[in-house]
Amino acid sequence: MAEKKLSGAGLRGQSAGETALCTVGKTGAGLTYRGHDIKVLADKAQFEEVAYLLLYGKLPNQAELDAYKARLKGMRKLPDALKTVLENIPASAHPMDVMRTGCSMLGNLETEESFEQQLDHIDRMLAIFPGMINYWYNFSHNGVRVETETEADSIAEQFLWTLHDKKPEPLHVEVMHASLILYAEHEFNASTFTARVCASTLSDIHSCVTGAIGSLRGPLHGGANEAAMDMIEQWTTADEAEEAIMGMLARKDKIMGFGHAIYRESDPRNAIIKEWSLKLSEETGDTNLYAVSERVEAVMWREKKLFCNADFFHASAYNFMDIPTKLFTPIFVCSRVAGWTSHVMEQRANNRIIRPSADYTGPEGAEWVDIADRS
Ligand SMILES: CC(=O)SCCNC(=O)CCNC(=O)[C@H](O)C(C)(C)COP(=O)(O)OP(=O)(O)OC[C@H]1O[C@@H](n2cnc3c(N)ncnc32)[C@H](O)[C@@H]1OP(=O)(O)O
Ligand SMILES: O=C([O-])CC(=O)C(=O)O
């Protein structure tokens, strides 16, 4: 993969620290977690293996994986006080705001008192987040108090099970494992950097994750998967999509799900989720959403040399699994919490408060004017 010229605003191209967790856009694999190629992980691993790799530093053996999954399974119960908070959030709220509030409330109920407890709190967040968002979703939208202590074998299955209140199809669970793995970690992206900045003040783990959720919410970052869905579902044929995209490009609109701050020619996660999207499209008998998505991809490359990032084909893939669009970005949270918290631990292990400088552009020597004399 060619190097992208990285300079200019947005701290682009400047190293803001060291990490042993991830490489993004390096020649060769393009994306690795602790040295493991994302393609291999997405093909062979379960999400829990990847979370363990990031958090505990190595791939688990079978006994370790079994024990880890059992531990997470035992941590799914929502505290009553959290349920009460969730039940008071209206259906009109954005689910990312629900995630933010839910995470923050958890921090009130189960406060991290010492960094020695960090892994317990991290595992708890991994275990509880899927049920937490779906408890709110089902209560606010359907009046149903969904059971979060399910028999689901994994976080992937738990998300779909608590959303639809039934055991999901094995194919969908497989897709969710791959999706959660693809989203788990991405070096110093905006939300992870938020978490690290917060961690650098020696703040608690729930504050770090709550801040990161807020950063991920925006459409230039994690929110792009639902923005992409809102866009592609408007079009019923590939030709219609092409015409609309040409118009958007002429108006210099941003096309959500395309481009990347670091990658230049492709995002290695795209080919993987695109393949799953195709499989799901065939499984569901879809005749337009996948074709529309492929055409948008082709037009964007032809016209602008812009490529799909991780978010674009996630939109159709999630849609094929009957996941409501507004829950797309919360799924990203359920996954990226592994990456964020690995970075928090890394920051804490070798900390100096993150405090860059700014180039001042304001006035010099401003004079005091008494309030009565101000215009
Ligand atoms: C999981 C993730 O978070 S992946 C990112 C998800 N975000 C999106 O999909 C939102 C759409 N994409 C974007 O807004 C951008 O590509 C970002 C935010 C991801 C990266 O931003 P930058 O690093 O500033 O982009 P970059 O420097 O490559 O932009 C180069 C040019 O391409 C344009 N461009 C970049 N992406 C897009 C896009 N999706 N649609 C239209 N034009 C674009 C830029 O406006 C810029 O044009 P200019 O030079 O005339 O100003
Ligand atoms: O790295 C970035 O800037 C955004 C991204 O793709 C991610 O966080 O997965």
PDB file of N, CA, C and O in Angstrom, residues 194-227:
ATOM      1  N   THR A 194      -9.083  10.518  22.016  1.00  0.00           N
ATOM      2  CA  THR A 194      -9.878  11.110  23.105  1.00  0.00           C
ATOM      3  C   THR A 194      -9.692  10.299  24.387  1.00  0.00           C
ATOM      4  O   THR A 194      -9.469  10.858  25.470  1.00  0.00           O
ATOM      5  N   ALA A 195      -9.801   8.986  24.252  1.00  0.00           N
ATOM      6  CA  ALA A 195      -9.661   8.110  25.431  1.00  0.00           C
ATOM      7  C   ALA A 195      -8.274   8.261  26.045  1.00  0.00           C
ATOM      8  O   ALA A 195      -8.121   8.306  27.272  1.00  0.00           O
ATOM      9  N   ARG A 196      -7.266   8.351  25.192  1.00  0.00           N
ATOM     10  CA  ARG A 196      -5.894   8.454  25.714  1.00  0.00           C
ATOM     11  C   ARG A 196      -5.656   9.795  26.392  1.00  0.00           C
ATOM     12  O   ARG A 196      -4.973   9.869  27.420  1.00  0.00           O
ATOM     13  N   VAL A 197      -6.202  10.862  25.817  1.00  0.00           N
ATOM     14  CA  VAL A 197      -6.040  12.181  26.444  1.00  0.00           C
ATOM     15  C   VAL A 197      -6.672  12.160  27.829  1.00  0.00           C
ATOM     16  O   VAL A 197      -6.086  12.608  28.820  1.00  0.00           O
ATOM     17  N   CYS A 198      -7.864  11.600  27.908  1.00  0.00           N
ATOM     18  CA  CYS A 198      -8.558  11.510  29.196  1.00  0.00           C
ATOM     19  C   CYS A 198      -7.745  10.647  30.168  1.00  0.00           C
ATOM     20  O   CYS A 198      -7.531  11.029  31.324  1.00  0.00           O
ATOM     21  N   ALA A 199      -7.238   9.526  29.680  1.00  0.00           N
ATOM     22  CA  ALA A 199      -6.441   8.637  30.543  1.00  0.00           C
ATOM     23  C   ALA A 199      -5.194   9.336  31.042  1.00  0.00           C
ATOM     24  O   ALA A 199      -4.745   9.099  32.177  1.00  0.00           O
ATOM     25  N   SER A 200      -4.644  10.205  30.221  1.00  0.00           N
ATOM     26  CA  SER A 200      -3.371  10.856  30.586  1.00  0.00           C
ATOM     27  C   SER A 200      -3.527  11.797  31.780  1.00  0.00           C
ATOM     28  O   SER A 200      -2.540  12.181  32.403  1.00  0.00           O
ATOM     29  N   THR A 201      -4.755  12.182  32.104  1.00  0.00           N
ATOM     30  CA  THR A 201      -4.959  12.998  33.316  1.00  0.00           C
ATOM     31  C   THR A 201      -5.126  12.109  34.546  1.00  0.00           C
ATOM     32  O   THR A 201      -5.415  12.608  35.640  1.00  0.00           O
ATOM     33  N   LEU A 202      -5.004  10.809  34.353  1.00  0.00           N
ATOM     34  CA  LEU A 202      -5.204   9.792  35.397  1.00  0.00           C
ATOM     35  C   LEU A 202      -6.680   9.691  35.805  1.00  0.00           C
ATOM     36  O   LEU A 202      -7.004   9.337  36.936  1.00  0.00           O
ATOM     37  N   SER A 203      -7.550   9.985  34.857  1.00  0.00           N
ATOM     38  CA  SER A 203      -8.983   9.843  35.105  1.00  0.00           C
ATOM     39  C   SER A 203      -9.388   8.365  35.124  1.00  0.00           C
ATOM     40  O   SER A 203      -8.583   7.475  34.826  1.00  0.00           O
ATOM     41  N   ASP A 204     -10.646   8.126  35.451  1.00  0.00           N
ATOM     42  CA  ASP A 204     -11.142   6.745  35.567  1.00  0.00           C
ATOM     43  C   ASP A 204     -11.535   6.188  34.200  1.00  0.00           C
ATOM     44  O   ASP A 204     -11.770   6.929  33.246  1.00  0.00           O
ATOM     45  N   ILE A 205     -11.673   4.872  34.132  1.00  0.00           N
ATOM     46  CA  ILE A 205     -11.894   4.178  32.854  1.00  0.00           C
ATOM     47  C   ILE A 205     -13.248   4.542  32.223  1.00  0.00           C
ATOM     48  O   ILE A 205     -13.358   4.651  31.004  1.00  0.00           O
ATOM     49  N   HIS A 206     -14.277   4.759  33.055  1.00  0.00           N
ATOM     50  CA  HIS A 206     -15.586   5.088  32.467  1.00  0.00           C
ATOM     51  C   HIS A 206     -15.577   6.482  31.849  1.00  0.00           C
ATOM     52  O   HIS A 206     -16.246   6.714  30.834  1.00  0.00           O
ATOM     53  N   SER A 207     -14.812   7.406  32.439  1.00  0.00           N
ATOM     54  CA  SER A 207     -14.693   8.732  31.827  1.00  0.00           C
ATOM     55  C   SER A 207     -13.983   8.622  30.482  1.00  0.00           C
ATOM     56  O   SER A 207     -14.378   9.272  29.507  1.00  0.00           O
ATOM     57  N   CYS A 208     -12.940   7.816  30.420  1.00  0.00           N
ATOM     58  CA  CYS A 208     -12.204   7.649  29.152  1.00  0.00           C
ATOM     59  C   CYS A 208     -13.133   7.108  28.072  1.00  0.00           C
ATOM     60  O   CYS A 208     -13.148   7.593  26.933  1.00  0.00           O
ATOM     61  N   VAL A 209     -13.928   6.104  28.416  1.00  0.00           N
ATOM     62  CA  VAL A 209     -14.790   5.468  27.411  1.00  0.00           C
ATOM     63  C   VAL A 209     -15.974   6.378  27.064  1.00  0.00           C
ATOM     64  O   VAL A 209     -16.378   6.471  25.902  1.00  0.00           O
ATOM     65  N   THR A 210     -16.508   7.078  28.062  1.00  0.00           N
ATOM     66  CA  THR A 210     -17.628   7.992  27.792  1.00  0.00           C
ATOM     67  C   THR A 210     -17.192   9.078  26.804  1.00  0.00           C
ATOM     68  O   THR A 210     -17.907   9.391  25.840  1.00  0.00           O
ATOM     69  N   GLY A 211     -16.004   9.623  27.018  1.00  0.00           N
ATOM     70  CA  GLY A 211     -15.485  10.634  26.095  1.00  0.00           C
ATOM     71  C   GLY A 211     -15.281  10.059  24.697  1.00  0.00           C
ATOM     72  O   GLY A 211     -15.603  10.698  23.688  1.00  0.00           O
ATOM     73  N   ALA A 212     -14.754   8.850  24.642  1.00  0.00           N
ATOM     74  CA  ALA A 212     -14.502   8.209  23.347  1.00  0.00           C
ATOM     75  C   ALA A 212     -15.810   7.978  22.589  1.00  0.00           C
ATOM     76  O   ALA A 212     -15.880   8.151  21.358  1.00  0.00           O
ATOM     77  N   ILE A 213     -16.858   7.600  23.307  1.00  0.00           N
ATOM     78  CA  ILE A 213     -18.164   7.385  22.659  1.00  0.00           C
ATOM     79  C   ILE A 213     -18.617   8.692  21.997  1.00  0.00           C
ATOM     80  O   ILE A 213     -19.086   8.705  20.858  1.00  0.00           O
ATOM     81  N   GLY A 214     -18.433   9.797  22.717  1.00  0.00           N
ATOM     82  CA  GLY A 214     -18.808  11.097  22.157  1.00  0.00           C
ATOM     83  C   GLY A 214     -18.043  11.413  20.885  1.00  0.00           C
ATOM     84  O   GLY A 214     -18.607  11.939  19.922  1.00  0.00           O
ATOM     85  N   SER A 215     -16.769  11.063  20.840  1.00  0.00           N
ATOM     86  CA  SER A 215     -15.977  11.328  19.630  1.00  0.00           C
ATOM     87  C   SER A 215     -16.363  10.404  18.486  1.00  0.00           C
ATOM     88  O   SER A 215     -16.339  10.801  17.322  1.00  0.00           O
ATOM     89  N   LEU A 216     -16.693   9.187  18.824  1.00  0.00           N
ATOM     90  CA  LEU A 216     -17.047   8.228  17.758  1.00  0.00           C
ATOM     91  C   LEU A 216     -18.368   8.578  17.098  1.00  0.00           C
ATOM     92  O   LEU A 216     -18.622   8.232  15.945  1.00  0.00           O
ATOM     93  N   ARG A 217     -19.227   9.273  17.831  1.00  0.00           N
ATOM     94  CA  ARG A 217     -20.595   9.543  17.377  1.00  0.00           C
ATOM     95  C   ARG A 217     -20.657  10.342  16.078  1.00  0.00           C
ATOM     96  O   ARG A 217     -21.569  10.205  15.281  1.00  0.00           O
ATOM     97  N   GLY A 218     -19.685  11.211  15.835  1.00  0.00           N
ATOM     98  CA  GLY A 218     -19.764  12.128  14.696  1.00  0.00           C
ATOM     99  C   GLY A 218     -19.708  11.420  13.345  1.00  0.00           C
ATOM    100  O   GLY A 218     -19.069  10.378  13.206  1.00  0.00           O
ATOM    101  N   PRO A 219     -20.377  12.016  12.325  1.00  0.00           N
ATOM    102  CA  PRO A 219     -20.430  11.368  11.008  1.00  0.00           C
ATOM    103  C   PRO A 219     -19.096  11.312  10.271  1.00  0.00           C
ATOM    104  O   PRO A 219     -18.961  10.552   9.314  1.00  0.00           O
ATOM    105  N   LEU A 220     -18.103  12.093  10.711  1.00  0.00           N
ATOM    106  CA  LEU A 220     -16.791  11.955  10.066  1.00  0.00           C
ATOM    107  C   LEU A 220     -16.035  10.753  10.619  1.00  0.00           C
ATOM    108  O   LEU A 220     -14.997  10.362  10.098  1.00  0.00           O
ATOM    109  N   HIS A 221     -16.549  10.157  11.694  1.00  0.00           N
ATOM    110  CA  HIS A 221     -15.874   8.998  12.311  1.00  0.00           C
ATOM    111  C   HIS A 221     -16.879   7.837  12.306  1.00  0.00           C
ATOM    112  O   HIS A 221     -17.365   7.453  11.244  1.00  0.00           O
ATOM    113  N   GLY A 222     -17.220   7.299  13.464  1.00  0.00           N
ATOM    114  CA  GLY A 222     -18.062   6.093  13.509  1.00  0.00           C
ATOM    115  C   GLY A 222     -19.461   6.292  12.963  1.00  0.00           C
ATOM    116  O   GLY A 222     -20.086   5.353  12.458  1.00  0.00           O
ATOM    117  N   GLY A 223     -19.965   7.527  13.094  1.00  0.00           N
ATOM    118  CA  GLY A 223     -21.331   7.794  12.630  1.00  0.00           C
ATOM    119  C   GLY A 223     -21.498   7.645  11.130  1.00  0.00           C
ATOM    120  O   GLY A 223     -22.627   7.694  10.622  1.00  0.00           O
ATOM    121  N   ALA A 224     -20.399   7.423  10.414  1.00  0.00           N
ATOM    122  CA  ALA A 224     -20.495   7.309   8.949  1.00  0.00           C
ATOM    123  C   ALA A 224     -21.250   6.057   8.514  1.00  0.00           C
ATOM    124  O   ALA A 224     -21.852   6.046   7.431  1.00  0.00           O
ATOM    125  N   ASN A 225     -21.262   4.999   9.326  1.00  0.00           N
ATOM    126  CA  ASN A 225     -21.962   3.791   8.866  1.00  0.00           C
ATOM    127  C   ASN A 225     -23.474   4.038   8.752  1.00  0.00           C
ATOM    128  O   ASN A 225     -24.109   3.640   7.773  1.00  0.00           O
ATOM    129  N   GLU A 226     -24.029   4.760   9.727  1.00  0.00           N
ATOM    130  CA  GLU A 226     -25.470   5.023   9.604  1.00  0.00           C
ATOM    131  C   GLU A 226     -25.748   6.120   8.581  1.00  0.00           C
ATOM    132  O   GLU A 226     -26.767   6.066   7.882  1.00  0.00           O
ATOM    133  N   ALA A 227     -24.817   7.081   8.453  1.00  0.00           N
ATOM    134  CA  ALA A 227     -24.996   8.116   7.427  1.00  0.00           C
ATOM    135  C   ALA A 227     -24.959   7.481   6.027  1.00  0.00           C
ATOM    136  O   ALA A 227     -25.712   7.872   5.124  1.00  0.00           O
TER     137      ALA A 227
END
